Coordinates of C-alpha atoms and ligand atoms in Angstrom, one line a residue:
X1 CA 5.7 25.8 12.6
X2 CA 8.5 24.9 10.4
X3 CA 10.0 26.7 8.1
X4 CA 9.4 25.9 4.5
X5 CA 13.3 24.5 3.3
X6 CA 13.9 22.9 6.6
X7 CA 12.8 19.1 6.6
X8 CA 12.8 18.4 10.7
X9 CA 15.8 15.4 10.2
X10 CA 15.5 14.5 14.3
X11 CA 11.0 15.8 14.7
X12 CA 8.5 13.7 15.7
X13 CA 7.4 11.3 13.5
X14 CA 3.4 11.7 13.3
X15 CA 1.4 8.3 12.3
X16 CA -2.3 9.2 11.4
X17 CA -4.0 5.8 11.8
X18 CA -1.1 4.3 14.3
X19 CA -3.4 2.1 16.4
X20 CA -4.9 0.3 13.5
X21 CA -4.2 -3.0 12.2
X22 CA -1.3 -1.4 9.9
X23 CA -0.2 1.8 12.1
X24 CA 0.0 -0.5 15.5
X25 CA 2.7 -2.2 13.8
X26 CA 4.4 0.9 12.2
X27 CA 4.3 2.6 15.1
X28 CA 6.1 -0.1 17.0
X29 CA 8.7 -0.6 14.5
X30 CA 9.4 3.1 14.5
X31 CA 9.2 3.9 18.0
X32 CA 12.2 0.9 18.9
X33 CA 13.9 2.5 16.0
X34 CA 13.6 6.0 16.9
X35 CA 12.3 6.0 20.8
X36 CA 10.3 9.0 22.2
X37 CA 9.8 10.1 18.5
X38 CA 6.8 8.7 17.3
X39 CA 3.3 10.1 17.8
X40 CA 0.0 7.9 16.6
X41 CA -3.3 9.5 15.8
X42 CA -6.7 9.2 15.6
X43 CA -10.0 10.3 15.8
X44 CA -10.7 9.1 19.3
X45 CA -9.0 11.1 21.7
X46 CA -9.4 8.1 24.5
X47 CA -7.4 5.5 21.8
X48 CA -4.9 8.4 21.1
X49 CA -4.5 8.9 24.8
X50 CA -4.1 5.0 25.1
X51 CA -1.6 5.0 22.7
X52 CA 0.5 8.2 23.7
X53 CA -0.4 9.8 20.8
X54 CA -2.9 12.4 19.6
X55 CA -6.1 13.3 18.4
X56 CA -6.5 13.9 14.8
X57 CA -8.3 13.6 11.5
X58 CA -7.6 13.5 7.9
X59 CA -11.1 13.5 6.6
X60 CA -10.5 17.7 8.3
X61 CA -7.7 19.3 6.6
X62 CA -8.0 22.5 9.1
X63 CA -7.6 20.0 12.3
X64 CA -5.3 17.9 10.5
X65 CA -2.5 21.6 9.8
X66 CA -3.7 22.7 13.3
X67 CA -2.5 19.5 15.0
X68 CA 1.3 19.9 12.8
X69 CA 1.4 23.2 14.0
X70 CA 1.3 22.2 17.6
X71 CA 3.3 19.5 17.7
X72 CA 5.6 22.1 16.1
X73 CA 9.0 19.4 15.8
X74 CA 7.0 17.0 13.0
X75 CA 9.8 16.0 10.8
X76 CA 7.8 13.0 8.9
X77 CA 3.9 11.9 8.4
X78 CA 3.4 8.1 8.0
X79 CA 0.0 8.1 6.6
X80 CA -1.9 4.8 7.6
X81 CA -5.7 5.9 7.0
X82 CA -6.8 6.8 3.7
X83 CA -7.4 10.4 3.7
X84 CA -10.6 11.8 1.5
X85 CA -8.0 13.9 -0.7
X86 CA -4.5 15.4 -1.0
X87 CA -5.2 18.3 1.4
X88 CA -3.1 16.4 4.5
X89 CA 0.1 15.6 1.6
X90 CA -0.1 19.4 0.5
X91 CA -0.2 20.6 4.5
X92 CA 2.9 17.9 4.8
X93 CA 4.9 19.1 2.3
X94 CA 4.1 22.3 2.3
X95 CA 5.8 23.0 6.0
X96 CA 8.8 20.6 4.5
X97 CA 7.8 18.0 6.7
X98 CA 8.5 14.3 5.0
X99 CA 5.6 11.9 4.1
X100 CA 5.3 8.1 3.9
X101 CA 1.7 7.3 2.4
X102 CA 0.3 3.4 2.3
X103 CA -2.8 4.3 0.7
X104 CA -4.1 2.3 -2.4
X105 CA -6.3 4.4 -4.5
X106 CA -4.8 5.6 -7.4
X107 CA -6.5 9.0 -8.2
X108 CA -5.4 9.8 -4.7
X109 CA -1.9 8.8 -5.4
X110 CA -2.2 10.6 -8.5
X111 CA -3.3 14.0 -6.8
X112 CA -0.4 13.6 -4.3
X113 CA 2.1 12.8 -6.9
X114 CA 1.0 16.2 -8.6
X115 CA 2.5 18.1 -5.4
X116 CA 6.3 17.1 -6.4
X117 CA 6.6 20.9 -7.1
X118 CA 5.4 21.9 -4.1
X119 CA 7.8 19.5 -2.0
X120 CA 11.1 20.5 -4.2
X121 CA 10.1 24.1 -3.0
X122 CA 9.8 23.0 0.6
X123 CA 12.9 20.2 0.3
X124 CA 10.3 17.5 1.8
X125 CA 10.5 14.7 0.2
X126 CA 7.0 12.0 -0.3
X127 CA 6.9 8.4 -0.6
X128 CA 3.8 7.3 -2.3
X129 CA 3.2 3.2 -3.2
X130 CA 4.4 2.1 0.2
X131 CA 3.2 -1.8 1.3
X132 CA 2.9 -4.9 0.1
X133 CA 0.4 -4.0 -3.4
X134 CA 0.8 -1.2 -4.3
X135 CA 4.8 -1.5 -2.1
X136 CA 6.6 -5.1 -3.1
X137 CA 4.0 -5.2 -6.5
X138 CA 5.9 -2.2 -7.7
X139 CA 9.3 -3.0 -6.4
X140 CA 9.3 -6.8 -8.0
X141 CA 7.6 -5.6 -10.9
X142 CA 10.6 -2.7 -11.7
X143 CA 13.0 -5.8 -10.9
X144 CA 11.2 -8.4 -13.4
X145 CA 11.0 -5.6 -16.0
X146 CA 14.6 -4.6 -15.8
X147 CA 15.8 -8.6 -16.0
X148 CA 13.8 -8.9 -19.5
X149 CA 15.8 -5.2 -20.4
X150 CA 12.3 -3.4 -20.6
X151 CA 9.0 -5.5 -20.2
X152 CA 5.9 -5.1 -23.0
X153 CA 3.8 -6.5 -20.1
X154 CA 3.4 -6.8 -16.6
X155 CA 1.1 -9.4 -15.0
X156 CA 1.1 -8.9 -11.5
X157 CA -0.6 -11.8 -8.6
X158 CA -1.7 -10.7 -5.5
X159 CA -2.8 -13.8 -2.8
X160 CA -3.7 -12.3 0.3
X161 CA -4.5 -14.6 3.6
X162 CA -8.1 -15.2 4.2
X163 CA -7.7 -16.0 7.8
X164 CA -5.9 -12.4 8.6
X165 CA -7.2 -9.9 10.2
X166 CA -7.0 -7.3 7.8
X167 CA -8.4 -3.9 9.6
X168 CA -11.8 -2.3 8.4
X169 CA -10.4 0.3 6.2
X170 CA -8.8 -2.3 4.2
X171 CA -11.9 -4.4 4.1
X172 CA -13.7 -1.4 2.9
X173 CA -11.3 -0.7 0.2
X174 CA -11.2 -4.5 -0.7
X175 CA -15.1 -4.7 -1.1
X176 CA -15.2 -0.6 -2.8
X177 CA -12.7 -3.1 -5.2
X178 CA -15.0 -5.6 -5.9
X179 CA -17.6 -3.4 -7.0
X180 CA -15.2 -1.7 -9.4
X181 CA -15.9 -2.6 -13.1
X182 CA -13.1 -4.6 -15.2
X183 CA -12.3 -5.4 -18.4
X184 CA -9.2 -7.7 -17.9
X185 CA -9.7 -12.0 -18.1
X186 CA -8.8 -13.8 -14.7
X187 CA -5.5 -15.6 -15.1
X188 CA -4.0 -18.6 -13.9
X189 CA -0.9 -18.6 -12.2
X190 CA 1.5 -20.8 -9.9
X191 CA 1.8 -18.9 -6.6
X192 CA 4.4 -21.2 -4.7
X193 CA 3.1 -22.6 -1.8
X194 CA -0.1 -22.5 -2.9
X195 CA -0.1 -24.1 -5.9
X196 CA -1.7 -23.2 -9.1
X197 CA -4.5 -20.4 -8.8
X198 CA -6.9 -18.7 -10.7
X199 CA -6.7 -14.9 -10.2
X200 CA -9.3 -12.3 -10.8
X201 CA -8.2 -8.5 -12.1
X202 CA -8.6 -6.1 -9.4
X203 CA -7.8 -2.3 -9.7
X204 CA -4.9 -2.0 -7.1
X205 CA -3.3 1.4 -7.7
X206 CA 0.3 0.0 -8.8
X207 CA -1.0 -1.3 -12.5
X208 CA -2.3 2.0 -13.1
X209 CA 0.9 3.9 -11.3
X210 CA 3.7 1.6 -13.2
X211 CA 2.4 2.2 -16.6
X212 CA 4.0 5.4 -16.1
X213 CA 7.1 5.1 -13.7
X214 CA 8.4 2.0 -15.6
X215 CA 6.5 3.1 -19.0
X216 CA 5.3 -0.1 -19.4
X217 CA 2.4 -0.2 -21.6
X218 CA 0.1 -3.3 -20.3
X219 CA 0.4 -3.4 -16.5
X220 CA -2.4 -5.8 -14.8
X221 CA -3.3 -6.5 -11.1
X222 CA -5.1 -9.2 -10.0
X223 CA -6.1 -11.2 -6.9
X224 CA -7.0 -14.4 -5.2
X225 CA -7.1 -15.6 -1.6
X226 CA -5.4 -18.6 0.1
X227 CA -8.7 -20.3 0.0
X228 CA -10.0 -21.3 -3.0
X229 CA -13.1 -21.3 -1.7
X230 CA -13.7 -17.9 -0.4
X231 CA -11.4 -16.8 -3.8
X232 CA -14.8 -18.7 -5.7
X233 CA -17.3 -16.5 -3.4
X234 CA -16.1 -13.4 -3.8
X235 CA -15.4 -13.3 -7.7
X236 CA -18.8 -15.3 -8.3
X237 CA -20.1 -12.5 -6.0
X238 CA -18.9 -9.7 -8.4
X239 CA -20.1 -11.7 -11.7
X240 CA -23.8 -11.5 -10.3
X241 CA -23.3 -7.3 -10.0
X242 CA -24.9 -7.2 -6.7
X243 CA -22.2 -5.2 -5.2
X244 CA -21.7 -2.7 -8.3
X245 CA -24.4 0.0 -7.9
X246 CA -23.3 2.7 -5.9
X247 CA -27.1 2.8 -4.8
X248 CA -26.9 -0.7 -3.1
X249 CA -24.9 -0.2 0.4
X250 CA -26.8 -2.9 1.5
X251 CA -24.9 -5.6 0.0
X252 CA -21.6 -4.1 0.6
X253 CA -22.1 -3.5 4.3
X254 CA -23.2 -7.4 4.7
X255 CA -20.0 -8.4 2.6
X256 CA -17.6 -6.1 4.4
X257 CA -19.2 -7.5 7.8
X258 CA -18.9 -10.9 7.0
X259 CA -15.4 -10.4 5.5
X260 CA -14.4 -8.6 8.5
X261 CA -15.6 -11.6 10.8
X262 CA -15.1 -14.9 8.7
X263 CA -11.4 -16.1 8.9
X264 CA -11.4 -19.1 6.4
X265 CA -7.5 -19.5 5.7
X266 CA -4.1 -18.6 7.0
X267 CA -2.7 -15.4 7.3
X268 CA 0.3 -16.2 3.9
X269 CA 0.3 -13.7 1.4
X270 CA 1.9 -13.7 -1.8
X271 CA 3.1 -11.5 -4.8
X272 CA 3.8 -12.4 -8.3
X273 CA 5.4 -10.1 -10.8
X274 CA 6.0 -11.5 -14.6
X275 CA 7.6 -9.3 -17.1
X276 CA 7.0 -10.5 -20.8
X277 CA 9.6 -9.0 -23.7
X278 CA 9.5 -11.0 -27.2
X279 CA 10.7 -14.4 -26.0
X280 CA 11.5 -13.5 -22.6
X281 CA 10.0 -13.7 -19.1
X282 CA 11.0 -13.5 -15.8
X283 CA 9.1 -13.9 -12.8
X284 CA 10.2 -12.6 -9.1
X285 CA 7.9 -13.4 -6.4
X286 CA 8.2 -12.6 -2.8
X287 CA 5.9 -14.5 0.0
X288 CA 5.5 -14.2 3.7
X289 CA 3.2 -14.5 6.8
X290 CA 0.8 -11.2 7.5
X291 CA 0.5 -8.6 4.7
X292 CA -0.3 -6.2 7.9
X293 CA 3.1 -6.8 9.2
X294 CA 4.6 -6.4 6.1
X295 CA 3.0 -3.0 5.1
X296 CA 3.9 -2.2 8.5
X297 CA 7.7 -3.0 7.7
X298 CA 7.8 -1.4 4.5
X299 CA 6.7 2.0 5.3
X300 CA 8.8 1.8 8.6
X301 CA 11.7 1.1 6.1
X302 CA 10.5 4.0 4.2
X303 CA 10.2 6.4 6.6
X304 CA 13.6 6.2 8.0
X305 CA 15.2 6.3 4.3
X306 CA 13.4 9.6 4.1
X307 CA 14.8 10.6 7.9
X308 CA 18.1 9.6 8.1
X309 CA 19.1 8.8 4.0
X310 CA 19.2 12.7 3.0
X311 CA 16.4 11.6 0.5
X312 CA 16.1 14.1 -2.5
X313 CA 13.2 16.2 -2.2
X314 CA 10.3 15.6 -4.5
X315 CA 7.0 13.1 -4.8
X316 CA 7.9 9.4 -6.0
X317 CA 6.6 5.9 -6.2
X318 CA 8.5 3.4 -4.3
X319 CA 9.8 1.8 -7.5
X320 CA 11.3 5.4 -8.3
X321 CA 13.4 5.4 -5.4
X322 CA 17.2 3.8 -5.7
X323 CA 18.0 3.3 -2.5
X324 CA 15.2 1.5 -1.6
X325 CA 15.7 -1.4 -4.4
X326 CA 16.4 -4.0 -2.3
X327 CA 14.1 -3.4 0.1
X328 CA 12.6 -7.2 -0.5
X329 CA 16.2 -8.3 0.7
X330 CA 16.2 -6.3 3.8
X331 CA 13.3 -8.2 4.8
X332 CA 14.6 -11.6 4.4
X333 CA 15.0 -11.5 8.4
X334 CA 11.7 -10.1 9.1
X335 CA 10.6 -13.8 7.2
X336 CA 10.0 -12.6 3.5
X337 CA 11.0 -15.0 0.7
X338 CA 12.4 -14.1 -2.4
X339 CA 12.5 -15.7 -5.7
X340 CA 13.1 -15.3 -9.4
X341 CA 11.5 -17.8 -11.4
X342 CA 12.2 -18.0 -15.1
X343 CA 10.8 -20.5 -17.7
X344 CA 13.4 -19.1 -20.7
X345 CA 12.1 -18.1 -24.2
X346 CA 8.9 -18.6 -24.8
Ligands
LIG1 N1 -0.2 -0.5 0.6 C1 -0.6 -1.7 1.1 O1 -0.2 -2.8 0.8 C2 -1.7 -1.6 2.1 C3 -2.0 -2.8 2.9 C4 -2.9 -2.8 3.9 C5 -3.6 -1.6 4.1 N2 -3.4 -0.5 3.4 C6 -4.1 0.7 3.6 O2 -3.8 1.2 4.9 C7 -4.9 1.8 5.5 C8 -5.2 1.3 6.9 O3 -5.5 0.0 6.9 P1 -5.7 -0.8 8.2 O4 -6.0 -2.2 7.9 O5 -4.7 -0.5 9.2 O6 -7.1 -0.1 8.7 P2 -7.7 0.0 10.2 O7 -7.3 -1.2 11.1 O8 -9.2 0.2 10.0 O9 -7.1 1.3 10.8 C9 -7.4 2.6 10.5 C10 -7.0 3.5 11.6 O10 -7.2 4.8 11.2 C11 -8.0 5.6 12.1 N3 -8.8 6.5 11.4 C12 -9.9 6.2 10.6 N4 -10.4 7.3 10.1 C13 -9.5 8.4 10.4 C14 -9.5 9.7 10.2 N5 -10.4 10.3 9.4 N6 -8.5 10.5 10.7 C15 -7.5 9.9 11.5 N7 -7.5 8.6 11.8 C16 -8.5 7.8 11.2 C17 -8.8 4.5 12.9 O11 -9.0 5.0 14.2 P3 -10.3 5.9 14.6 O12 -11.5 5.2 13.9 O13 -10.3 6.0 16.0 O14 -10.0 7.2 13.9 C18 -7.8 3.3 12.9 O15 -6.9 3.4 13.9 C19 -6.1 1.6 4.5 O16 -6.3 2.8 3.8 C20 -5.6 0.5 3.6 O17 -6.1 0.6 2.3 C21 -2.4 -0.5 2.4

């Protein structure tokens, strides 16, 4: 086991969740990065196998620290499956291994980010808010807020491709979402390439996380689809309350089968973030082809800040890190767009 004070710099870099839709790709990314390094796990010990990785699950925190302690050399965790609560982070970070985590839900993120102690103690150091939303959300958003000199509002767009094949935990989460109650008004908004869209509020974590990184005091998410059509579906959908009731798994299973089937668009996504101050607003937005991919890229990017930049130890947000600022930039080759739009005072 390693020692607490003694991130592993050259271990094995374990990817819980690395032969789904998002870990396939990290896991590629990392292993031509760092070859012979990179382990992917699972609960199926025939896919693990498959993959050259291992068996292991985060829903069981005892297999999850039995399976570090073997491997024995781990010196980061890129977590690509939404564990049920911080117990794999505090096993991470307690041996001083490194963690990279893509997850979405915000109390999560929140009980993670509460184990910054327990990392400085260890000299790990976590990434939380790692992806495309919450990841390039919070990134633009810290960028859009910092051109107006300290934003009084973030509005945040999300368009994700309806003809992707996003992978079941992320349809789960997506249709979980749906059900979610909201207070905020759908918005329209000019995502470029796609026109002029209506988007619907949608309780991604970063609205909720950037309120206190940037201390921002209105932060709002929301999110259409590429199709207009299946944006129309799914929002009218949630107006009815059919999917709300925790007591109704009925509707939820048929939405998050026929989601997971139905491919009505392409697979573009965009993200939109507007800062408002007084008079001013600036917009950055950043599009590209496969959210997948680019969570993929992101937490690949991540994860070998936190190997090879001798990060400081500690939990942060993406946004919270400086030398991952221009991480938009660095994937200008990878195909993402970049833009700042600005319409002056207003
Ligand atoms: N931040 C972002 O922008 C962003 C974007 C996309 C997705 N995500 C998040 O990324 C996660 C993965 O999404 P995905 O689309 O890649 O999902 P996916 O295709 O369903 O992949 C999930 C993988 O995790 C494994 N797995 C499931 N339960 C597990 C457990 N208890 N222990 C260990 N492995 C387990 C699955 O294999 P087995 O079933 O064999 O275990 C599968 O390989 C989701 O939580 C999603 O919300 C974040």
């Amino acid at each position: 086991m390693t020692t607490a004070n003694s991130p592993v710099a050259d271990g094995r870099i374990l990817v819980p969740g690395g032969y789904g839709a998002v870990g396939t790709a990290v896991a590629a990314i990392l292993g031509q990065w760092f070859p012979g390094r990179v382990v992917p796990g699972g609960r199926s010990a025939d896919r693990a196998r498959q993959h050259g990785g291992v068996r292991v699950d985060v829903n069981d925190p005892q297999d999850f620290r039995t399976v570090l302690d073997r491997l024995g050399d781990v010196g980061a965790v890129v977590l690509c499956v939404e564990p049920p609560d911080e117990s794999v982070a505090r096993a991470c970070l307690e041996r001083g291994v490194h963690l990279v985590d893509i997850g979405a839900d915000e109390r999560l993120l929140g009980a993670v980010a509460a184990l910054h102690d327990t990392a400085l103690d260890s000299g790990a150091s976590a990434v939380l808010s790692v992806g495309v939303a919450p990841g390039l959300s919070n990134l633009l958003a810290r960028r859009a807020h910092e051109e107006v000199g300290g934003a009084q509002r973030i509005d945040l767009t999300v368009l994700l491709g309806s003809g992707e094949r996003h992978g079941a935990d992320a349809v789960r989460w997506t249709v979980a979402g749906l059900a979610a109650p909201t207070t905020a008004r759908p918005l329209r908004v000019e995502l470029p390439g796609h026109g002029l869209r209506t988007a619907h509020p949608f309780p991604f974590s970063d609205q909720h996380t950037l309120t206190g990184t940037l201390g921002v005091p209105r932060v709002t998410t929301r999110l259409c689809l590429d199709s207009r059509a299946a944006t129309a579906l799914l929002f009218g959908l949630r107006r009815t309350g059919l999917l709300r009731a925790a007591d109704r798994p009925l509707p939820r299973r048929l939405l998050t089968d026929a989601l997971g089937r139905v491919h009505l668009g392409g697979d573009a996504f965009v993200v939109r973030a507007d800062a408002y101050r007084d008079g001013l607003h600036v917009a950055r937005v950043a599009r590209g082809l496969r959210q997948s991919r680019f969570t993929a890229l992101v937490a690949a990017h991540v994860a070998r800040h936190l190997l090879t930049g001798g990060p400081a130890p500690g939990v942060r947000h993406v946004e919270e890190v400086p030398a991952l600022a221009d991480l938009p930039e660095r994937l200008a080759g990878d195909g993402l767009t970049v833009l700042r739009l600005t319409d002056g005072p207003r």
